[in-house]
PDB file of N, CA and C in Angstrom:
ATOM      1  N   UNK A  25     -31.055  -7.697  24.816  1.00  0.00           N
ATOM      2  CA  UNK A  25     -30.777  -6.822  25.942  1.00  0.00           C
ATOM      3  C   UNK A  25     -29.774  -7.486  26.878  1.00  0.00           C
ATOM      4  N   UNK A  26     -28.874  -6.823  27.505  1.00  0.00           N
ATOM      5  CA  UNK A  26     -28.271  -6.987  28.360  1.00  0.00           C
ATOM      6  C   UNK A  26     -28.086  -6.844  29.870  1.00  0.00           C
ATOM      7  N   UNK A  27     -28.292  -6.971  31.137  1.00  0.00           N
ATOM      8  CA  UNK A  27     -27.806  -6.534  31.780  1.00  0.00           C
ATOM      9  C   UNK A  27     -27.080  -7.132  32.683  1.00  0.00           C
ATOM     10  N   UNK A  28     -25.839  -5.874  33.861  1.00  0.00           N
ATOM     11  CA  UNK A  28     -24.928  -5.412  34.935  1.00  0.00           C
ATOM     12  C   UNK A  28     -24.772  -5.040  35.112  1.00  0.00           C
ATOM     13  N   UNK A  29     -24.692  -5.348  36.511  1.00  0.00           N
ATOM     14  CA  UNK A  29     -24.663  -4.320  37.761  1.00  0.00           C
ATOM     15  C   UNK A  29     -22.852  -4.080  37.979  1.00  0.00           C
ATOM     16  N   UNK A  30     -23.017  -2.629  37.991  1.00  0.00           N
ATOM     17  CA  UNK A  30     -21.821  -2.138  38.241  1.00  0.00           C
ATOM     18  C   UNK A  30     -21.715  -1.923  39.633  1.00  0.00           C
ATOM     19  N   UNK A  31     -20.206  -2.199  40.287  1.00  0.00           N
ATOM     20  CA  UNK A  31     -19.913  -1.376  41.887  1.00  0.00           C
ATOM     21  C   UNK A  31     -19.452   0.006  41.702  1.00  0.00           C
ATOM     22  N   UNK A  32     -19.963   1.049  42.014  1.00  0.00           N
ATOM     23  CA  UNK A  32     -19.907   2.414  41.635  1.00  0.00           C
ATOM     24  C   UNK A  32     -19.686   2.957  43.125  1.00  0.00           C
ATOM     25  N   UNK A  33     -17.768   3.433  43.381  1.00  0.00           N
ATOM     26  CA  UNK A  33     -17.514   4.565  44.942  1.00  0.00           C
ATOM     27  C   UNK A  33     -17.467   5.712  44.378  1.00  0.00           C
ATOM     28  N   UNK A  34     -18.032   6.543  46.030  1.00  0.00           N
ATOM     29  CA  UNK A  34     -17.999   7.712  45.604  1.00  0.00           C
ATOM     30  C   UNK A  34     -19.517   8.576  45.636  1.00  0.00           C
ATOM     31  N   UNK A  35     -20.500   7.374  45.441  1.00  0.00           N
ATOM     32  CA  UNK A  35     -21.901   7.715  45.610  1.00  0.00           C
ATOM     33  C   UNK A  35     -22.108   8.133  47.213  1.00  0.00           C
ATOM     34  N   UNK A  36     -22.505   9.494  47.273  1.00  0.00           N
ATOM     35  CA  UNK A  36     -23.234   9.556  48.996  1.00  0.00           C
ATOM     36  C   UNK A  36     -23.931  10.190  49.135  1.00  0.00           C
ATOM     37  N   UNK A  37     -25.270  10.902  48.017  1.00  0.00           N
ATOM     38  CA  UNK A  37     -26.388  11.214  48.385  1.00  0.00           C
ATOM     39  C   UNK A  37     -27.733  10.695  47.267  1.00  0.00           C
ATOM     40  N   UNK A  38     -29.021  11.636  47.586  1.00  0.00           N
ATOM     41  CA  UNK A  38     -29.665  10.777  46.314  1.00  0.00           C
ATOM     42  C   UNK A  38     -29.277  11.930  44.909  1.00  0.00           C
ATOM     43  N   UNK A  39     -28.251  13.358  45.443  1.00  0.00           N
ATOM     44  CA  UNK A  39     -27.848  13.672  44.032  1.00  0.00           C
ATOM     45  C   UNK A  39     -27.441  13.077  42.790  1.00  0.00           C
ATOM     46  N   UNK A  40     -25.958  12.286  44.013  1.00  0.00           N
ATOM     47  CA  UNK A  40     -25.537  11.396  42.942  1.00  0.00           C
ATOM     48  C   UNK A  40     -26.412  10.208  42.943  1.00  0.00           C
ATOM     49  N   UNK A  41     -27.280   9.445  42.980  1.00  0.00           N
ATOM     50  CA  UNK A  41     -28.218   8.968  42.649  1.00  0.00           C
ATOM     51  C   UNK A  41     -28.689   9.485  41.214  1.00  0.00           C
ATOM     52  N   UNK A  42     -29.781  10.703  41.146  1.00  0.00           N
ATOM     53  CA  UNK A  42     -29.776  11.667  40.203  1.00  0.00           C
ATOM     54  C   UNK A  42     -29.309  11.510  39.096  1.00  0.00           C
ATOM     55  N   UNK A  43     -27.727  12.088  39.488  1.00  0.00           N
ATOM     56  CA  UNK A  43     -27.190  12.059  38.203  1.00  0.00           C
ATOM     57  C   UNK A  43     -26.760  11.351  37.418  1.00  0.00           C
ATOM     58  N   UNK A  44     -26.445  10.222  38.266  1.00  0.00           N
ATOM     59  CA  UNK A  44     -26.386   8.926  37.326  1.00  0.00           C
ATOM     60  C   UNK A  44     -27.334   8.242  36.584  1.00  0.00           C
ATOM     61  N   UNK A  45     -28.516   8.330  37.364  1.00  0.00           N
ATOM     62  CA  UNK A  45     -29.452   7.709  36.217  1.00  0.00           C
ATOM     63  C   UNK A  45     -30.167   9.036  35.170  1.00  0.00           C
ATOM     64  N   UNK A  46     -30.253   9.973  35.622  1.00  0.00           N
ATOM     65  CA  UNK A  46     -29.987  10.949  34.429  1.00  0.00           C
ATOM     66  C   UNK A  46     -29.443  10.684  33.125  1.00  0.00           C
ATOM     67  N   UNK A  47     -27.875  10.876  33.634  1.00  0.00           N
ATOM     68  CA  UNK A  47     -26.885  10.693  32.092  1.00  0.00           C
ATOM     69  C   UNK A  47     -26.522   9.322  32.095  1.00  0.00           C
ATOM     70  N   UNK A  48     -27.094   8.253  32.794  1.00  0.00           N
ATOM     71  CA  UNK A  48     -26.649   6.595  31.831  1.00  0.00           C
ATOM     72  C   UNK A  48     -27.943   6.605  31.388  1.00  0.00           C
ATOM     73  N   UNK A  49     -29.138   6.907  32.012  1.00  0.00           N
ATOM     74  CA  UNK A  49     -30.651   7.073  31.401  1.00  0.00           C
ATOM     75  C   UNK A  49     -30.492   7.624  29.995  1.00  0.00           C
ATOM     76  N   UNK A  50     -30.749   8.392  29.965  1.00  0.00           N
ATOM     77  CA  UNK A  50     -29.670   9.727  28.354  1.00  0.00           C
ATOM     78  C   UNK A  50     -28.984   8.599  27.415  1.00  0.00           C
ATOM     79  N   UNK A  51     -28.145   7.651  27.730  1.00  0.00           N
ATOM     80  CA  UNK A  51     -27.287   7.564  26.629  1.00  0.00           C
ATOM     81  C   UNK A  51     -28.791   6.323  25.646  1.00  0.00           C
ATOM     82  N   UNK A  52     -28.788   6.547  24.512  1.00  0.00           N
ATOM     83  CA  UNK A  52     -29.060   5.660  23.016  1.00  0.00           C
ATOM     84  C   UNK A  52     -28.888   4.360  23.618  1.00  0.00           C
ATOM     85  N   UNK A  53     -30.079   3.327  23.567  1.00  0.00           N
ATOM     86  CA  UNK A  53     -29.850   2.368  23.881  1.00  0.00           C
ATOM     87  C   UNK A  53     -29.676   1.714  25.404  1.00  0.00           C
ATOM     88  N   UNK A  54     -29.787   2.727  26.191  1.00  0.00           N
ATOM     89  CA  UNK A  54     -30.197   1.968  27.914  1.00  0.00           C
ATOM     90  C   UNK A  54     -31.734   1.956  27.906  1.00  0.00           C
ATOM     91  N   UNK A  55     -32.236   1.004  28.459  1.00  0.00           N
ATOM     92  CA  UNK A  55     -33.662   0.919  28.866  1.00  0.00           C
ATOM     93  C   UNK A  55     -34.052   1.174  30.134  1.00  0.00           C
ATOM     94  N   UNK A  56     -32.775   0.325  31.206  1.00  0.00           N
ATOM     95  CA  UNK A  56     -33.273   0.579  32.322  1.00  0.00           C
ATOM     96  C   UNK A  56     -32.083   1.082  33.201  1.00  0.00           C
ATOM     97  N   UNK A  57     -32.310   2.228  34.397  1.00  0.00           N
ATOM     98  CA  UNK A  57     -31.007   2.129  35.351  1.00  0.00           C
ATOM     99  C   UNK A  57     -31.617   2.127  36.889  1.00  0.00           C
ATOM    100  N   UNK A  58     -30.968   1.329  37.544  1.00  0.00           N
ATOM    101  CA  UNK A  58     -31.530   1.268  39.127  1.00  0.00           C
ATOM    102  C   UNK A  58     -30.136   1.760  39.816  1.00  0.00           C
ATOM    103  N   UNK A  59     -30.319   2.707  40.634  1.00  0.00           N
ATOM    104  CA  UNK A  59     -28.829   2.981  41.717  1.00  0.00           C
ATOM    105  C   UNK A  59     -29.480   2.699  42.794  1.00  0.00           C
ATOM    106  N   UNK A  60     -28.437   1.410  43.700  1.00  0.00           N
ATOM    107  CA  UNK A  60     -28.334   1.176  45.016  1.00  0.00           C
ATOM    108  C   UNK A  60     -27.877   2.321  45.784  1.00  0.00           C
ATOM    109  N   UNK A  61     -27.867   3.163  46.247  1.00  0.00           N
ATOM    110  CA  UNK A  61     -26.921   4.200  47.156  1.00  0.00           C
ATOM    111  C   UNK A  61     -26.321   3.426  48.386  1.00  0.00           C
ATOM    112  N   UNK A  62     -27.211   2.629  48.949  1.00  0.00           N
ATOM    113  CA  UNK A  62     -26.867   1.736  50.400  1.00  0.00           C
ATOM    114  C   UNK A  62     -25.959   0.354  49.910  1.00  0.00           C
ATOM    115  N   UNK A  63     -26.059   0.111  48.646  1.00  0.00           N
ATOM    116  CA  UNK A  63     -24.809  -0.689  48.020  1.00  0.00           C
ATOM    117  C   UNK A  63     -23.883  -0.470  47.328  1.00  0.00           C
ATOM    118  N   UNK A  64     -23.929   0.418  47.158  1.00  0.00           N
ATOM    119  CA  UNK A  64     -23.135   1.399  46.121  1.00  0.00           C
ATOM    120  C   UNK A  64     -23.164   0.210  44.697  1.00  0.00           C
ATOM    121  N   UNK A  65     -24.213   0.069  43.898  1.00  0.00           N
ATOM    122  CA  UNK A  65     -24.165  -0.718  42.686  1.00  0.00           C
ATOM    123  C   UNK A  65     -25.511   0.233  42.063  1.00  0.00           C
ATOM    124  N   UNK A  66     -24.857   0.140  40.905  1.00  0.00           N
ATOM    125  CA  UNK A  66     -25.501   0.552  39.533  1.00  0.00           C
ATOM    126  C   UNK A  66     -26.027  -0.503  38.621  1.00  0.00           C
ATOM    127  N   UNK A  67     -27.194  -0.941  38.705  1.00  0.00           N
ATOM    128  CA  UNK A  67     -28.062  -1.919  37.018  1.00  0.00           C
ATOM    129  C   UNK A  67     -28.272  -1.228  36.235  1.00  0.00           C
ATOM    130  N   UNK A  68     -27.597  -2.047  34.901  1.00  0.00           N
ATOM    131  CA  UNK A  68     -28.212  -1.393  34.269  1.00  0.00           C
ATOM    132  C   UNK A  68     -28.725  -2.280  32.806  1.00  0.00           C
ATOM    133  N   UNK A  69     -29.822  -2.223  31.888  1.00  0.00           N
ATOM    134  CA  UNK A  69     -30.098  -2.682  31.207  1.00  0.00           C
ATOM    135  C   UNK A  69     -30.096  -2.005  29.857  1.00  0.00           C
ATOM    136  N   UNK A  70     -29.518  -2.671  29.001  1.00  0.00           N
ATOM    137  CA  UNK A  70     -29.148  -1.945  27.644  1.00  0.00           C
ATOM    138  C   UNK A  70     -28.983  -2.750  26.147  1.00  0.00           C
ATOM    139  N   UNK A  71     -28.791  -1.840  25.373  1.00  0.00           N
ATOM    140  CA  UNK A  71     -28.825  -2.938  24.255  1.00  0.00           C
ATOM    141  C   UNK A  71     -27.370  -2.377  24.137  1.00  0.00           C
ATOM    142  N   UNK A  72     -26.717  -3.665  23.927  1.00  0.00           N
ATOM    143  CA  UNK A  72     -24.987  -3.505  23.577  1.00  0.00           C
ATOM    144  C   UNK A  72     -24.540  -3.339  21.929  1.00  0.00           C
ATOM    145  N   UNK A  73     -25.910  -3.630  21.060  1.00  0.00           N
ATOM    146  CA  UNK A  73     -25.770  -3.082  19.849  1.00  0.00           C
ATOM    147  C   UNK A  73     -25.727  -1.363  19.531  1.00  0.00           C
ATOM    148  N   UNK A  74     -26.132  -1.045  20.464  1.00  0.00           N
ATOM    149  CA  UNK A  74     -26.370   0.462  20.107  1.00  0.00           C
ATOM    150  C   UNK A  74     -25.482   1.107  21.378  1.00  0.00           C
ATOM    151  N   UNK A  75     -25.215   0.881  22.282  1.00  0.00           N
ATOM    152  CA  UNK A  75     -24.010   1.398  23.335  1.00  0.00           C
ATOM    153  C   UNK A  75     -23.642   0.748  23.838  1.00  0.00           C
ATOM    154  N   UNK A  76     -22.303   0.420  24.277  1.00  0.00           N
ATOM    155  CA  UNK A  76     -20.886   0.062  24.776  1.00  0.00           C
ATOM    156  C   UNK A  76     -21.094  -0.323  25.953  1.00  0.00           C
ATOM    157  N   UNK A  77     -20.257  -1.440  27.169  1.00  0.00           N
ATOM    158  CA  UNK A  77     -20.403  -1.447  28.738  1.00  0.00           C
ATOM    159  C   UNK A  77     -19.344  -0.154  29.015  1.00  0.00           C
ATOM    160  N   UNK A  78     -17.994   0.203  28.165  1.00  0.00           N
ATOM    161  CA  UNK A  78     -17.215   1.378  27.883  1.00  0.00           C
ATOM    162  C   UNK A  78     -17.665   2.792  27.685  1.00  0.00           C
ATOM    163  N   UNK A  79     -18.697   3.006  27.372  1.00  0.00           N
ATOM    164  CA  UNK A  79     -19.490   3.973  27.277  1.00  0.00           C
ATOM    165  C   UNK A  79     -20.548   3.937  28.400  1.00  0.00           C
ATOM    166  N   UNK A  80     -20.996   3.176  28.670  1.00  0.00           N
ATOM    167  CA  UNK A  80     -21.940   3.415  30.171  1.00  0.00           C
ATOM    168  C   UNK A  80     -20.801   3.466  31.586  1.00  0.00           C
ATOM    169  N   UNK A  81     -19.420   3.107  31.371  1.00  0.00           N
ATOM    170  CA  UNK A  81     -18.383   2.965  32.236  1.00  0.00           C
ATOM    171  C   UNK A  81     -18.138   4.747  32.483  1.00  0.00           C
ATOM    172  N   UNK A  82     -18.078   5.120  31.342  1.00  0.00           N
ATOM    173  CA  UNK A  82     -17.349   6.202  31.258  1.00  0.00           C
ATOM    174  C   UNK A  82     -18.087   7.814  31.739  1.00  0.00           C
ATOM    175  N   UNK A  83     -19.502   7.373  30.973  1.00  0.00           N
ATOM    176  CA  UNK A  83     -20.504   8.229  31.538  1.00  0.00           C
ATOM    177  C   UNK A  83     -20.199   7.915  33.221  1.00  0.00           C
ATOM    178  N   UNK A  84     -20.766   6.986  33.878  1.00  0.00           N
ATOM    179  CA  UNK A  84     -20.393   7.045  34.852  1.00  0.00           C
ATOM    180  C   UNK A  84     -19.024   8.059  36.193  1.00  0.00           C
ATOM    181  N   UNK A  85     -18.170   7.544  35.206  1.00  0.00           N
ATOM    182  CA  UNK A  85     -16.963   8.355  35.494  1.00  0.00           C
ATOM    183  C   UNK A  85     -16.913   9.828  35.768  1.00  0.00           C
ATOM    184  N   UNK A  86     -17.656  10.016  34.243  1.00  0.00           N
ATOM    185  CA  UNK A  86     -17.688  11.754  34.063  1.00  0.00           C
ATOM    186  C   UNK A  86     -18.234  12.536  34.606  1.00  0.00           C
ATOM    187  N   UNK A  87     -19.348  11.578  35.772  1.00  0.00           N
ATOM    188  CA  UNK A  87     -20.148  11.990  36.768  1.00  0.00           C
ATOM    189  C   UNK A  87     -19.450  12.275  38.105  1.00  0.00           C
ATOM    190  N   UNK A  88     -17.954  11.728  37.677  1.00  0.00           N
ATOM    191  CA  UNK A  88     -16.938  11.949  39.371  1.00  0.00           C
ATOM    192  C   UNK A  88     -16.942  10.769  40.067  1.00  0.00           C
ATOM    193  N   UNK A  89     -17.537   9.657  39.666  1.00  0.00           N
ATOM    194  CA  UNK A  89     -17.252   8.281  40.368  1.00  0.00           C
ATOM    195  C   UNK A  89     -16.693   7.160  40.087  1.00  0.00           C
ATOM    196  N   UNK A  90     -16.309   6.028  40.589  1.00  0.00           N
ATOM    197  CA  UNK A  90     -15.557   5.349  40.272  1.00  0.00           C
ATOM    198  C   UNK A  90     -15.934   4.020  40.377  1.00  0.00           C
ATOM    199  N   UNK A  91     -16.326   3.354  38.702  1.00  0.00           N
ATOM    200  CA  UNK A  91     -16.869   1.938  38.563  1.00  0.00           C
ATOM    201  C   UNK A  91     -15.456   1.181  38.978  1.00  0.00           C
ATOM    202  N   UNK A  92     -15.511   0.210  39.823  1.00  0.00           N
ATOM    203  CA  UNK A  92     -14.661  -0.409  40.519  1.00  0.00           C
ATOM    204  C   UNK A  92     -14.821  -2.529  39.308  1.00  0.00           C
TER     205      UNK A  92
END
């Protein structure tokens, strides 16, 4: 297992909270996701055999925010 914490702008309620650990929750291979909202950072714990830091980057993204 792996984990890091991403800096994620753009977060400003507990929606986006929500939805991020929703769909990085969702992807094959995350175990765990924690969103800071008051730090704007994303943990996350995963197995990098079965999904990408590029693929949890991107989900991210597709959510409208921006891993810095």
């Amino acid at each position: 297992m792996e984990h890091i914490t991403l800096n994620v702008q753009g977060m400003s309620c507990n929606h986006c909270v929500n939805a991020i650990e929703k769909n990085v929750g969702g992807l094959d291979g995350v175990k765990k996701v924690n969103v800071s909202l008051a730090d704007a950072k994303v943990e996350v714990e995963f197995d990098n055999a079965v999904v990408g830091l590029d693929e949890i980057k991107e989900t991210i993204d597709d959510q409208g925010y921006d891993v810095v």
